mmCIF file with all atom_site columns, C-alpha atoms in Angstrom:
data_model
loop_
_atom_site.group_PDB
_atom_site.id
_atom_site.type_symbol
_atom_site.label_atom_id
_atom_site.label_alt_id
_atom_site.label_comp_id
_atom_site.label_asym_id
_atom_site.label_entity_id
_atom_site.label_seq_id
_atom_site.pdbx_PDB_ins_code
_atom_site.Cartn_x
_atom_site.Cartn_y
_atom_site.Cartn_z
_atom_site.occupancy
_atom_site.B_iso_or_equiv
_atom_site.pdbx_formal_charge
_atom_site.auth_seq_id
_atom_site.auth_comp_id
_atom_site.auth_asym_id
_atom_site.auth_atom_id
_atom_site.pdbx_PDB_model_num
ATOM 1   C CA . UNK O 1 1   ? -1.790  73.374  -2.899  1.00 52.00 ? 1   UNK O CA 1
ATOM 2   C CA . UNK O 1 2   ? -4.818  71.717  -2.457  1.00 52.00 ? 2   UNK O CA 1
ATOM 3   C CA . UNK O 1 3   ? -5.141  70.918  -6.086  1.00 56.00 ? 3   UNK O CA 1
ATOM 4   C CA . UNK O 1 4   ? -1.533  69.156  -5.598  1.00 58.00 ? 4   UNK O CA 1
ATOM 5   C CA . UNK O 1 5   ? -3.113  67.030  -2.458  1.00 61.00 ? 5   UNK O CA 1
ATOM 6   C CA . UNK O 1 6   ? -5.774  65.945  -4.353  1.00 56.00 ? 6   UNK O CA 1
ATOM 7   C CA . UNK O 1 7   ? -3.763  65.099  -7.323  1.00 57.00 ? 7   UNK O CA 1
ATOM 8   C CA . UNK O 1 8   ? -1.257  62.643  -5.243  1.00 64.00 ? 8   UNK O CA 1
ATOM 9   C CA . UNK O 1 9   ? -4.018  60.932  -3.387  1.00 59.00 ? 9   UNK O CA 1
ATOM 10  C CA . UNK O 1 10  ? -5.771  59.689  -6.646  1.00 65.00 ? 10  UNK O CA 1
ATOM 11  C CA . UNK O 1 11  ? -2.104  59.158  -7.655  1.00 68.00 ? 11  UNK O CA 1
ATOM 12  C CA . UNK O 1 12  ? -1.775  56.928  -4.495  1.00 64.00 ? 12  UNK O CA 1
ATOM 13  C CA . UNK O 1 13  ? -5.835  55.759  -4.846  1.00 67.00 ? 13  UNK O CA 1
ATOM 14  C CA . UNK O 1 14  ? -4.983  54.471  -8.400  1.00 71.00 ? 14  UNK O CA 1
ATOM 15  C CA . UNK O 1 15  ? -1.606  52.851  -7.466  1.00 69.00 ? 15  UNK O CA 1
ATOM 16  C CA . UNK O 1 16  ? -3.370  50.506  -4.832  1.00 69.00 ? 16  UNK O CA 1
ATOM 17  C CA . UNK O 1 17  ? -6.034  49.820  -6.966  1.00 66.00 ? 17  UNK O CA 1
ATOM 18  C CA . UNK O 1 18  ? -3.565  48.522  -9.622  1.00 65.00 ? 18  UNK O CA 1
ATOM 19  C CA . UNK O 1 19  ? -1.637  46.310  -6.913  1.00 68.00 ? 19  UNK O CA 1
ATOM 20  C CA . UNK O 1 20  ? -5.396  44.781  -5.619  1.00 69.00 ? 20  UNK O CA 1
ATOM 21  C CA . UNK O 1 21  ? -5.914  43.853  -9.236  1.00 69.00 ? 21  UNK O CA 1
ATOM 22  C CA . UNK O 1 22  ? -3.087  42.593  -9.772  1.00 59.00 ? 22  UNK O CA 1
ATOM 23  C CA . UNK O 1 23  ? -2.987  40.656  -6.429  1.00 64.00 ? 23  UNK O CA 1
ATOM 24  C CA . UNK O 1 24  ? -6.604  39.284  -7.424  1.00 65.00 ? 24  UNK O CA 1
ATOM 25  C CA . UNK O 1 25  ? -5.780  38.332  -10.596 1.00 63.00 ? 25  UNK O CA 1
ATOM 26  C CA . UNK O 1 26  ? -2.684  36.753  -9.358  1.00 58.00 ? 26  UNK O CA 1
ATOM 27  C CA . UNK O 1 27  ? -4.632  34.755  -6.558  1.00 60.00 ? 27  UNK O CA 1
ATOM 28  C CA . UNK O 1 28  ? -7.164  33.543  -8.987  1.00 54.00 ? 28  UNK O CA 1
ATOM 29  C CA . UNK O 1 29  ? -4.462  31.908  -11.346 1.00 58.00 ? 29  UNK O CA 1
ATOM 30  C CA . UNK O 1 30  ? -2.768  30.651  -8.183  1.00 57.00 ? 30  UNK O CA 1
ATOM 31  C CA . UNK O 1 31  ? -6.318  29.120  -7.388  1.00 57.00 ? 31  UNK O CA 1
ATOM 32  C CA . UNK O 1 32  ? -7.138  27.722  -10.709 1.00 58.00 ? 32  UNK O CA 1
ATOM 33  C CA . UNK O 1 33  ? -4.013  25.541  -10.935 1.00 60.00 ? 33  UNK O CA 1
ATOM 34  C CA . UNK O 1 34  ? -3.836  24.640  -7.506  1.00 56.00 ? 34  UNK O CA 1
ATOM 35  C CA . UNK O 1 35  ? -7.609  23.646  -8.550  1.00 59.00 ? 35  UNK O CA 1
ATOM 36  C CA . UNK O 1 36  ? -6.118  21.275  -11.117 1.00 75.00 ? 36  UNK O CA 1
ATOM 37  C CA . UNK O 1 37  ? -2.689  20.494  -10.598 1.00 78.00 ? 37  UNK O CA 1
ATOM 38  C CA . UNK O 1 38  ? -0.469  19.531  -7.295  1.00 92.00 ? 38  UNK O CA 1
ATOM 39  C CA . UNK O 1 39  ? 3.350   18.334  -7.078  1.00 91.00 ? 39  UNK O CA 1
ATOM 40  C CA . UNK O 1 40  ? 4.096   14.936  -5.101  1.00 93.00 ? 40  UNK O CA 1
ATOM 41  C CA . UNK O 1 41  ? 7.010   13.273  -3.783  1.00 95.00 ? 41  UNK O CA 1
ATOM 42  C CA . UNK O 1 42  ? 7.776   9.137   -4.173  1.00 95.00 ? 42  UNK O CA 1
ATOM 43  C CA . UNK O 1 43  ? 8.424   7.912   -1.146  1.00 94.00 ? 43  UNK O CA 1
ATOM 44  C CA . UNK O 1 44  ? 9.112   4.256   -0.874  1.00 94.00 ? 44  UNK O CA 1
ATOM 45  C CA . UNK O 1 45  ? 9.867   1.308   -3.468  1.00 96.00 ? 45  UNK O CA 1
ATOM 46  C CA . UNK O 1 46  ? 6.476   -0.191  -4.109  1.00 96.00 ? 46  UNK O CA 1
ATOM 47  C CA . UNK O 1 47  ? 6.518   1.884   -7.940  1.00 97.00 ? 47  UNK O CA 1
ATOM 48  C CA . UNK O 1 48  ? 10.053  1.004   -8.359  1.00 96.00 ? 48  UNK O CA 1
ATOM 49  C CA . UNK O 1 49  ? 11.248  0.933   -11.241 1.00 95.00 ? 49  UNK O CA 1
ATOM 50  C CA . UNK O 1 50  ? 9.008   2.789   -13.094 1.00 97.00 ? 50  UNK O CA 1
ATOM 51  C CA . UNK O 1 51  ? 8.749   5.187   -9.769  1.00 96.00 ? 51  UNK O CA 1
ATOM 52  C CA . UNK O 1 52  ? 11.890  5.503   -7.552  1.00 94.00 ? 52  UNK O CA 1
ATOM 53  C CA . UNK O 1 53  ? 12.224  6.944   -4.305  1.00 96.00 ? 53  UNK O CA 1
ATOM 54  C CA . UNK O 1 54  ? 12.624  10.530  -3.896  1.00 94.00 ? 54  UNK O CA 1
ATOM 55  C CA . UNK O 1 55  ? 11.298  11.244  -7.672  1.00 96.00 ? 55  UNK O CA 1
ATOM 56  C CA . UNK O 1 56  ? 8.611   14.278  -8.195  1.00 95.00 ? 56  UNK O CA 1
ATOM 57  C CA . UNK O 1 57  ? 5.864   13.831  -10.170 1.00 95.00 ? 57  UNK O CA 1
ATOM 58  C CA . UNK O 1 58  ? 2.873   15.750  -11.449 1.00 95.00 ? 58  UNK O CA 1
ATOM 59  C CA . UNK O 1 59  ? -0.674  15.424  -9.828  1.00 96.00 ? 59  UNK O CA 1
ATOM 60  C CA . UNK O 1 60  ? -3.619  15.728  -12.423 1.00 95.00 ? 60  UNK O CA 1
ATOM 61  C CA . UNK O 1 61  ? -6.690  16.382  -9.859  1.00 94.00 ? 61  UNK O CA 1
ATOM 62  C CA . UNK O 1 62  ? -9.301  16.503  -12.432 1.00 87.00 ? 62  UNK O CA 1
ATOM 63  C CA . UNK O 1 63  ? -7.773  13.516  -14.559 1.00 93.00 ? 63  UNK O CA 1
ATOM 64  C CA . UNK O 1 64  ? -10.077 10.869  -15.385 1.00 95.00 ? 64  UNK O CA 1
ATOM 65  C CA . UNK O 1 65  ? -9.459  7.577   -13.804 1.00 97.00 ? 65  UNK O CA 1
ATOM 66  C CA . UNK O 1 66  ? -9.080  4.466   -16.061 1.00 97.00 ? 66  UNK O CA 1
ATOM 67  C CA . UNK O 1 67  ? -7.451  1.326   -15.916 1.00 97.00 ? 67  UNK O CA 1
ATOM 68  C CA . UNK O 1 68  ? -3.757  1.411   -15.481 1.00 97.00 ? 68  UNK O CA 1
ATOM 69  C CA . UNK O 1 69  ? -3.657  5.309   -14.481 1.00 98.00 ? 69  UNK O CA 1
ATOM 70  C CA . UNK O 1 70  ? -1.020  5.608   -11.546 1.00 98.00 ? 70  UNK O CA 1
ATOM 71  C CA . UNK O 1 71  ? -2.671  7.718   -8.592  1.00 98.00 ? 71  UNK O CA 1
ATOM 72  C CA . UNK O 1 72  ? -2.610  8.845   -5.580  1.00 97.00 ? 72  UNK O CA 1
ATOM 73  C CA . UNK O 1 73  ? -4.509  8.556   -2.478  1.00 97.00 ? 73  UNK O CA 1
ATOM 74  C CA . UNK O 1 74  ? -5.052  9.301   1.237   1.00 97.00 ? 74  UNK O CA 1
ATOM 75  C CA . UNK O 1 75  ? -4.496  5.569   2.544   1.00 97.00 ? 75  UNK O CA 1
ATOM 76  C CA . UNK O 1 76  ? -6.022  6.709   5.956   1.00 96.00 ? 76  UNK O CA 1
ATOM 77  C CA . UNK O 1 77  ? -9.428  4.912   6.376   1.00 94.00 ? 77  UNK O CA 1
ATOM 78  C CA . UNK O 1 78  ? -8.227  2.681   3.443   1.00 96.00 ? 78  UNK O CA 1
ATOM 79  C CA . UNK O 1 79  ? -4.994  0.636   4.878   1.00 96.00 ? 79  UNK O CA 1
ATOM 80  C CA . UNK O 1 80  ? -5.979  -0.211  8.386   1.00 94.00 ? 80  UNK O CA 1
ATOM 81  C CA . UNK O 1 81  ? -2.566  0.792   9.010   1.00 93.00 ? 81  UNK O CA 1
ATOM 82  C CA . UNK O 1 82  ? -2.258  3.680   7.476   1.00 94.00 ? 82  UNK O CA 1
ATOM 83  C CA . UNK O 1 83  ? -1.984  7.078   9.349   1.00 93.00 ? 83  UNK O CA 1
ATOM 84  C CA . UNK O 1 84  ? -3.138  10.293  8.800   1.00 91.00 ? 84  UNK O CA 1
ATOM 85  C CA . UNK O 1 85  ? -1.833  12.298  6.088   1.00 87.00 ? 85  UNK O CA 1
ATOM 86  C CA . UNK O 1 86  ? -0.531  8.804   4.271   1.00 95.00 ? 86  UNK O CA 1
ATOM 87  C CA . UNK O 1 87  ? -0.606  9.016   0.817   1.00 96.00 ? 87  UNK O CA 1
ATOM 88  C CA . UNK O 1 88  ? 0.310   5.689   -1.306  1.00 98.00 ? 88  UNK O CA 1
ATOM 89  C CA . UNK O 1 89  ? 0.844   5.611   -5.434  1.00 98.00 ? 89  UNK O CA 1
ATOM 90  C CA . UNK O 1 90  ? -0.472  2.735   -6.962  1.00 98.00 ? 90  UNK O CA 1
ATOM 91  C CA . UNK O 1 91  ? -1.642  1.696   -9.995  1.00 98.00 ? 91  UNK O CA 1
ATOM 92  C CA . UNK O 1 92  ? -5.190  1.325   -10.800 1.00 98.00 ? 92  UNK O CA 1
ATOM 93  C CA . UNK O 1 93  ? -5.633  -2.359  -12.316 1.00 98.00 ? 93  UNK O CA 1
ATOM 94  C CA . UNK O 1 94  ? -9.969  -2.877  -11.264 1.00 98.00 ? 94  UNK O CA 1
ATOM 95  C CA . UNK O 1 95  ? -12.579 -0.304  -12.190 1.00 98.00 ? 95  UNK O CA 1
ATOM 96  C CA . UNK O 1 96  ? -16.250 -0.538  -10.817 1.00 98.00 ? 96  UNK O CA 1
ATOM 97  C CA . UNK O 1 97  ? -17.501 -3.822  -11.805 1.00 97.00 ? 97  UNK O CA 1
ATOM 98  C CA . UNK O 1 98  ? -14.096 -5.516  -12.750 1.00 98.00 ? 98  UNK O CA 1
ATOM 99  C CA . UNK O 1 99  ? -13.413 -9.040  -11.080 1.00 98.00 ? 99  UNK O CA 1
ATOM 100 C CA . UNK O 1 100 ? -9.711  -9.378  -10.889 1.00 97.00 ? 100 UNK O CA 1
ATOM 101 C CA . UNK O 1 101 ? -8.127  -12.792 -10.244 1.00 96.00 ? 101 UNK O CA 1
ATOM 102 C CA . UNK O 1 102 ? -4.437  -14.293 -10.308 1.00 95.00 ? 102 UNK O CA 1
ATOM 103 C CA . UNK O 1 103 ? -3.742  -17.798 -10.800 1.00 93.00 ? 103 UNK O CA 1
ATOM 104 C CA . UNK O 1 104 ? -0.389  -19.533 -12.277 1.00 88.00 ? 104 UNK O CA 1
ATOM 105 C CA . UNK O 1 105 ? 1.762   -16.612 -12.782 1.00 90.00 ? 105 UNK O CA 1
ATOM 106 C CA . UNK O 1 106 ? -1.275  -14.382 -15.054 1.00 93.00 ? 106 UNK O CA 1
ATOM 107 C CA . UNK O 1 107 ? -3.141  -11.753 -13.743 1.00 96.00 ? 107 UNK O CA 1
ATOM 108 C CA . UNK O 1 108 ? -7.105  -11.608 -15.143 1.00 97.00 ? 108 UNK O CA 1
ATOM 109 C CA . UNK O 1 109 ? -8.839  -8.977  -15.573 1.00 98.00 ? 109 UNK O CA 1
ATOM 110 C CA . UNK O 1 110 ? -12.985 -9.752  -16.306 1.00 97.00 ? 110 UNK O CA 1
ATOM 111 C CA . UNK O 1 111 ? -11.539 -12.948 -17.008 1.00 95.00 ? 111 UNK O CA 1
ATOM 112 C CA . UNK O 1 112 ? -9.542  -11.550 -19.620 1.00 97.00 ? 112 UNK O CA 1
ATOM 113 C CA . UNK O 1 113 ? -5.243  -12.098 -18.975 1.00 97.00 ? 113 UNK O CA 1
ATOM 114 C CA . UNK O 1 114 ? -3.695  -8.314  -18.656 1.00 96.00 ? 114 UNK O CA 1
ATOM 115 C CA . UNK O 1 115 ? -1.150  -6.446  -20.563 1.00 94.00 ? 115 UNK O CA 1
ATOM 116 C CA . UNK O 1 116 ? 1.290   -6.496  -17.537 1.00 94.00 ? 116 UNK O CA 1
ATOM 117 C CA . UNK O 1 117 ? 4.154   -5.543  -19.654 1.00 94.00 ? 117 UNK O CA 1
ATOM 118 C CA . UNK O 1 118 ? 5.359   -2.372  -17.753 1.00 96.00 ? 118 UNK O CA 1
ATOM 119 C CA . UNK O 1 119 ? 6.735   -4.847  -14.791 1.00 96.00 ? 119 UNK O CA 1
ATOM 120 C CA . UNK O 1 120 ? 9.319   -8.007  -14.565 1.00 94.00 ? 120 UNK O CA 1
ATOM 121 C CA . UNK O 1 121 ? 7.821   -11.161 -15.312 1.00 92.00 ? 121 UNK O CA 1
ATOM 122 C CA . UNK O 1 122 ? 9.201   -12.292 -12.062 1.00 92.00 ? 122 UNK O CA 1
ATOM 123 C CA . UNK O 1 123 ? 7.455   -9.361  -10.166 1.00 93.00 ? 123 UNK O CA 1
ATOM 124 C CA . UNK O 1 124 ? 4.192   -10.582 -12.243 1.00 92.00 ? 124 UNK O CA 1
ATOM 125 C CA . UNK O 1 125 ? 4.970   -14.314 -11.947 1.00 89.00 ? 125 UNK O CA 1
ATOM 126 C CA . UNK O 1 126 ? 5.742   -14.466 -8.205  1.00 88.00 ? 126 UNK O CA 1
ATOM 127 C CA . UNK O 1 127 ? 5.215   -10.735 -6.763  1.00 91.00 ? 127 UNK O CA 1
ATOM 128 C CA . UNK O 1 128 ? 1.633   -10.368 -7.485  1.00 93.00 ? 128 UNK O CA 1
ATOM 129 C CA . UNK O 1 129 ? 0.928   -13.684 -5.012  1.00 88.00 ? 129 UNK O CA 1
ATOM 130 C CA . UNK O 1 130 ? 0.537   -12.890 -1.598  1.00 77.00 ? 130 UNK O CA 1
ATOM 131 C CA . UNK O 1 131 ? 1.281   -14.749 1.376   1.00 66.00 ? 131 UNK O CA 1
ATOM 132 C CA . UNK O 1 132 ? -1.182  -16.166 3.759   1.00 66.00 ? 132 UNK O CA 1
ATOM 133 C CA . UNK O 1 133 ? -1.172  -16.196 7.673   1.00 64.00 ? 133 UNK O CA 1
ATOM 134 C CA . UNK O 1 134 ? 1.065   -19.487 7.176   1.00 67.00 ? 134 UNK O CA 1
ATOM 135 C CA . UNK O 1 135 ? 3.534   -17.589 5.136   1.00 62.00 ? 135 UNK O CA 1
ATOM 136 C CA . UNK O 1 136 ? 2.478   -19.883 1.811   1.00 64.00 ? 136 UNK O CA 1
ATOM 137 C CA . UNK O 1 137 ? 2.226   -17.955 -1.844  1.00 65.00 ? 137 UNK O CA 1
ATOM 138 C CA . UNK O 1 138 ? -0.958  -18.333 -3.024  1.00 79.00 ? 138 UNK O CA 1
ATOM 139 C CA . UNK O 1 139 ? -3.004  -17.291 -6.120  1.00 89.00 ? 139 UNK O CA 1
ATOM 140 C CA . UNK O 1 140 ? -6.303  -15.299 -5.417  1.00 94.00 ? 140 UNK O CA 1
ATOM 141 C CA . UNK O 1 141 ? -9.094  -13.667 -6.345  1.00 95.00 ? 141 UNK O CA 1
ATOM 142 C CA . UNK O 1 142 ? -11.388 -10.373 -5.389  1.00 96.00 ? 142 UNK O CA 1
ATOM 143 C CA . UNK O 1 143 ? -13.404 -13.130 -4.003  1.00 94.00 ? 143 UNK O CA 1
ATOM 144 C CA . UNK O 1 144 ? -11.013 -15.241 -2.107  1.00 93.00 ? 144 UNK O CA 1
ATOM 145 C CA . UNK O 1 145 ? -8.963  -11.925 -0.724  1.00 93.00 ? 145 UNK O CA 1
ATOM 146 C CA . UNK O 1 146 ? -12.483 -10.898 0.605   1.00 94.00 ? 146 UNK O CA 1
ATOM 147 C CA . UNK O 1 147 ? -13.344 -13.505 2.446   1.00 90.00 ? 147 UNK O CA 1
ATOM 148 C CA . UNK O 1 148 ? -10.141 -14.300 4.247   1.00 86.00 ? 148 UNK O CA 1
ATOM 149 C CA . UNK O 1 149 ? -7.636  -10.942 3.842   1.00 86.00 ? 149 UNK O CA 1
ATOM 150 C CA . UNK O 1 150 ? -9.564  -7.535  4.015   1.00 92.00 ? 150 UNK O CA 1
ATOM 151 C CA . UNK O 1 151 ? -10.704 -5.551  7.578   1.00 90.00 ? 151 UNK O CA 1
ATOM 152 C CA . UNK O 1 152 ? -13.690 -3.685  5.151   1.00 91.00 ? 152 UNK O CA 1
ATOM 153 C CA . UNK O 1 153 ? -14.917 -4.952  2.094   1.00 92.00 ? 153 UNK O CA 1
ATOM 154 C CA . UNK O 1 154 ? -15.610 -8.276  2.728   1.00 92.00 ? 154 UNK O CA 1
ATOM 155 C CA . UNK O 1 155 ? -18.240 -10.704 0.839   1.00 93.00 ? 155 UNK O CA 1
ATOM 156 C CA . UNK O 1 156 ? -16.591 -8.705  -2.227  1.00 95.00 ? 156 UNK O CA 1
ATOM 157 C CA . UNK O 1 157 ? -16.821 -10.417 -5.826  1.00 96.00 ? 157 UNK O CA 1
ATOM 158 C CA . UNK O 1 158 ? -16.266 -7.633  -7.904  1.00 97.00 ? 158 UNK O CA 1
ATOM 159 C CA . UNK O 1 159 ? -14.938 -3.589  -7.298  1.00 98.00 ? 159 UNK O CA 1
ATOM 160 C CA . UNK O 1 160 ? -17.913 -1.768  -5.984  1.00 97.00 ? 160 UNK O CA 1
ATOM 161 C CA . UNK O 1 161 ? -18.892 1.554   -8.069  1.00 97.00 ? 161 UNK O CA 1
ATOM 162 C CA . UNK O 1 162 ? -16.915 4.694   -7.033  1.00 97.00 ? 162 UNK O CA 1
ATOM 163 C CA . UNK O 1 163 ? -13.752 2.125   -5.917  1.00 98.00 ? 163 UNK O CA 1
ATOM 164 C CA . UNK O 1 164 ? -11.036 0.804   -7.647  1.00 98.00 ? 164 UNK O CA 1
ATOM 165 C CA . UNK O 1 165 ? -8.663  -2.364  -6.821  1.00 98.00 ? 165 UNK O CA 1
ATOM 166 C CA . UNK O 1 166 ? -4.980  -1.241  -7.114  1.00 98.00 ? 166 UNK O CA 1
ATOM 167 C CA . UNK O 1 167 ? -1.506  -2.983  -7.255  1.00 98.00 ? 167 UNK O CA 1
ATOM 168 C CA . UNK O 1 168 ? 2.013   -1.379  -6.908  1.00 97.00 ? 168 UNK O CA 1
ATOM 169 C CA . UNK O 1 169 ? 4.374   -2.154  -9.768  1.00 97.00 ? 169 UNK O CA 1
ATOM 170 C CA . UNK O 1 170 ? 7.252   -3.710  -7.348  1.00 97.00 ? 170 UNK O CA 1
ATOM 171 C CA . UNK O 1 171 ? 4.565   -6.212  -6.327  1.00 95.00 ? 171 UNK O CA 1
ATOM 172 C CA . UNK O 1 172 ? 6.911   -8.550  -4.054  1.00 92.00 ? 172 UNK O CA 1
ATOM 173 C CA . UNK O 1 173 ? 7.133   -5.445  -1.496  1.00 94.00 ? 173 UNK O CA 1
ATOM 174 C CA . UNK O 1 174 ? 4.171   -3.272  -2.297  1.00 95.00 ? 174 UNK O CA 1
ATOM 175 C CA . UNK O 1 175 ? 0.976   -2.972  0.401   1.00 95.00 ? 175 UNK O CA 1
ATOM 176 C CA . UNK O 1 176 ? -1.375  -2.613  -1.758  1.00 96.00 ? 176 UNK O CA 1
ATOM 177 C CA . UNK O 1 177 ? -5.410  -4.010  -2.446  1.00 97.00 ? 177 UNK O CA 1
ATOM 178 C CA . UNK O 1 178 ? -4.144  -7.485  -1.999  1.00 95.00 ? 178 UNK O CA 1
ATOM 179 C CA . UNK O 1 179 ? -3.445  -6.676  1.381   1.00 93.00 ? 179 UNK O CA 1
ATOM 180 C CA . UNK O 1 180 ? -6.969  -4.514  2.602   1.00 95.00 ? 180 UNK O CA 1
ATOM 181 C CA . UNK O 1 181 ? -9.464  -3.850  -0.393  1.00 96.00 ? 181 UNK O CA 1
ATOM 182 C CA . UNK O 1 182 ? -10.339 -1.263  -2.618  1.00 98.00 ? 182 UNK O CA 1
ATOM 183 C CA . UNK O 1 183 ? -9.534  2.452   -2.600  1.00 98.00 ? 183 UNK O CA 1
ATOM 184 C CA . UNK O 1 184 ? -12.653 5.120   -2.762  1.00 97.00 ? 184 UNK O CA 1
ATOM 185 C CA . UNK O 1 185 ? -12.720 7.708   -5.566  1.00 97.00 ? 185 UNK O CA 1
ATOM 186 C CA . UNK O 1 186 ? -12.945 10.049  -2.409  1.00 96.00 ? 186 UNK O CA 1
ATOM 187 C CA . UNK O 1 187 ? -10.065 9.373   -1.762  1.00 97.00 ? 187 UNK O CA 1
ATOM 188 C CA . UNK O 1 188 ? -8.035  10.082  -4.995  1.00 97.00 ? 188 UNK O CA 1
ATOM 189 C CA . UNK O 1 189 ? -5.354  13.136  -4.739  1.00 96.00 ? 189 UNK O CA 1
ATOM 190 C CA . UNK O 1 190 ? -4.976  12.473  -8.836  1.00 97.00 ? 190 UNK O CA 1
ATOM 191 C CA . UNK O 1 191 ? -3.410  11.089  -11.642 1.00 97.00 ? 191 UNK O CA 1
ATOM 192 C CA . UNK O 1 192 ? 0.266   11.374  -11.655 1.00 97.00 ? 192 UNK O CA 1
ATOM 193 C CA . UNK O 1 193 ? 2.456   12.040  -14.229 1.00 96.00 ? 193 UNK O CA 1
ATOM 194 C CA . UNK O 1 194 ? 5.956   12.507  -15.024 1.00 95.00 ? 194 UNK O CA 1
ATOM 195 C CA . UNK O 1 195 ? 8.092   15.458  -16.842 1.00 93.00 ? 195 UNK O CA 1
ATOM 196 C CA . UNK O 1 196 ? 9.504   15.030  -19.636 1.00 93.00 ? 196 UNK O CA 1
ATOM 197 C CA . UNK O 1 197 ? 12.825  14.571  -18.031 1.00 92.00 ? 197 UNK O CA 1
ATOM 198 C CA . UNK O 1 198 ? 12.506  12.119  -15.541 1.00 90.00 ? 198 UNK O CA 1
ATOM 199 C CA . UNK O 1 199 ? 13.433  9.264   -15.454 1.00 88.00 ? 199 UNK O CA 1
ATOM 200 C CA . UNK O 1 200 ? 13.917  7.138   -18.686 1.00 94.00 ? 200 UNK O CA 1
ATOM 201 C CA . UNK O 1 201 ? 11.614  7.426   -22.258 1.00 95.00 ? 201 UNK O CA 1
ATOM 202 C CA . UNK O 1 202 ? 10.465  3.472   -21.140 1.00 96.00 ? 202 UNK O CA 1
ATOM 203 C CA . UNK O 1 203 ? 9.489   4.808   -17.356 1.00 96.00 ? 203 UNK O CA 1
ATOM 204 C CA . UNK O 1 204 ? 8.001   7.999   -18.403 1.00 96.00 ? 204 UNK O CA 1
ATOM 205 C CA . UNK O 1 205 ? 5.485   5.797   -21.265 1.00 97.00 ? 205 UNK O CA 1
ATOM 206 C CA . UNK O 1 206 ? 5.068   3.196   -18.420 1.00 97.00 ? 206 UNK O CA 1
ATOM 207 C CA . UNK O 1 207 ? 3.951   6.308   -16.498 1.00 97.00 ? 207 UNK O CA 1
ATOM 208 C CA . UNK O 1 208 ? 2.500   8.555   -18.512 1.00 96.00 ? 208 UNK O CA 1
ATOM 209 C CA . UNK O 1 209 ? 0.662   6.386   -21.459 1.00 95.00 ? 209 UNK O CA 1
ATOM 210 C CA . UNK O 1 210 ? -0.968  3.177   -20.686 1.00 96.00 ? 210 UNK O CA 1
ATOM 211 C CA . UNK O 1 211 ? -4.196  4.239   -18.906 1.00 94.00 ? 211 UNK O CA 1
ATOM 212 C CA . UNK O 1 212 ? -7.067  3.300   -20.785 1.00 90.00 ? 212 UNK O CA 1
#
């Protein structure tokens, strides 16, 4: 009998140990790709159309950020208006050290026109103006938005290191650096990406393909 107790308690000892390693190896993959990866949820127009409202997309945390990545960020502390827990997708158009300017319907990077071909050109010709306090479109510079636009950031002629100067794609509704400066690589969530079945082959490369 007490051969038989014995017996079932290493049963029983051996059968928890199994489920802890299991559990532990099971929390450590859970860990790792939560480490790397996150899901995130459109919401707004200001990607549209190669982002629409409601649409899922993948978050790469440990991406590297180049120009034309789309990513997310915590707005709060960025957008004056922002809120806690406000996350915005945008698309990364000024690195560290870029100047970016737009004047008469081009956008310049380094004084170089961008490849802008993954919007309208009427969302490049007119959207990526801004109005001023007396509701006139007007070109503009990292210079010019600096000294008369932005809370923080001001005195501003190029992106400062560890920032980035970003632009929605539906630029005649999006709140974006235009608007209130850069956005700190503290900040970033990620890159985002989408699956292979969302939305159309032209959205997904618009996505997916043109950082560099």
């Amino acid at each position: 009998m007490e051969n038989s107790t014995k017996k079932t308690k290493n049963n029983f000892l051996r059968e928890c140990l199994s489920w802890l390693i299991y559990l532990v190896v099971l929390g450590g993959i859970y860990l790792t790709i939560a480490h790397f990866f996150t899901m995130a949820t459109v919401d707004g127009h200001s990607m549209d159309p190669n982002l629409y409202n409601g649409e899922k997309m993948l978050v790469l945390k440990q991406a590297d950020i180049k120009r034309n990545s789309v990513i997310i960020f915590d707005a709060h502390g960025e957008d004056p208006n922002a809120t806690a827990k406000d996350y915005y997708v945008k698309r990364v158009i000024g690195l560290p050290g870029d100047t970016v300017s737009y004047k008469d319907g081009k956008l310049y990077v380094n004084n170089k026109v961008a490849d802008q071909s993954f919007i309208s050109k009427k969302e490049l010709n007119v959207g990526t103006r801004y109005f001023d306090t007396n509701n006139q479109i007007k070109n503009w510079s990292i210079s010019s938005l600096s000294r008369t636009k932005w809370v923080y950031n001001q005195n501003s002629k190029v992106v400062p290191k560890g920032e980035y100067f970003v632009l929605g794609d539906n630029r005649s509704v999006s709140n974006d650096s235009r608007y209130w400066g850069f956005v700190k690589k503290s900040k970033v969530l990620g890159v985002a990406k989408l699956f292979p079945w969302s939305g159309t082959a032209k959205h997904r490369h618009n996505v997916n393909d043109l950082a560099k």
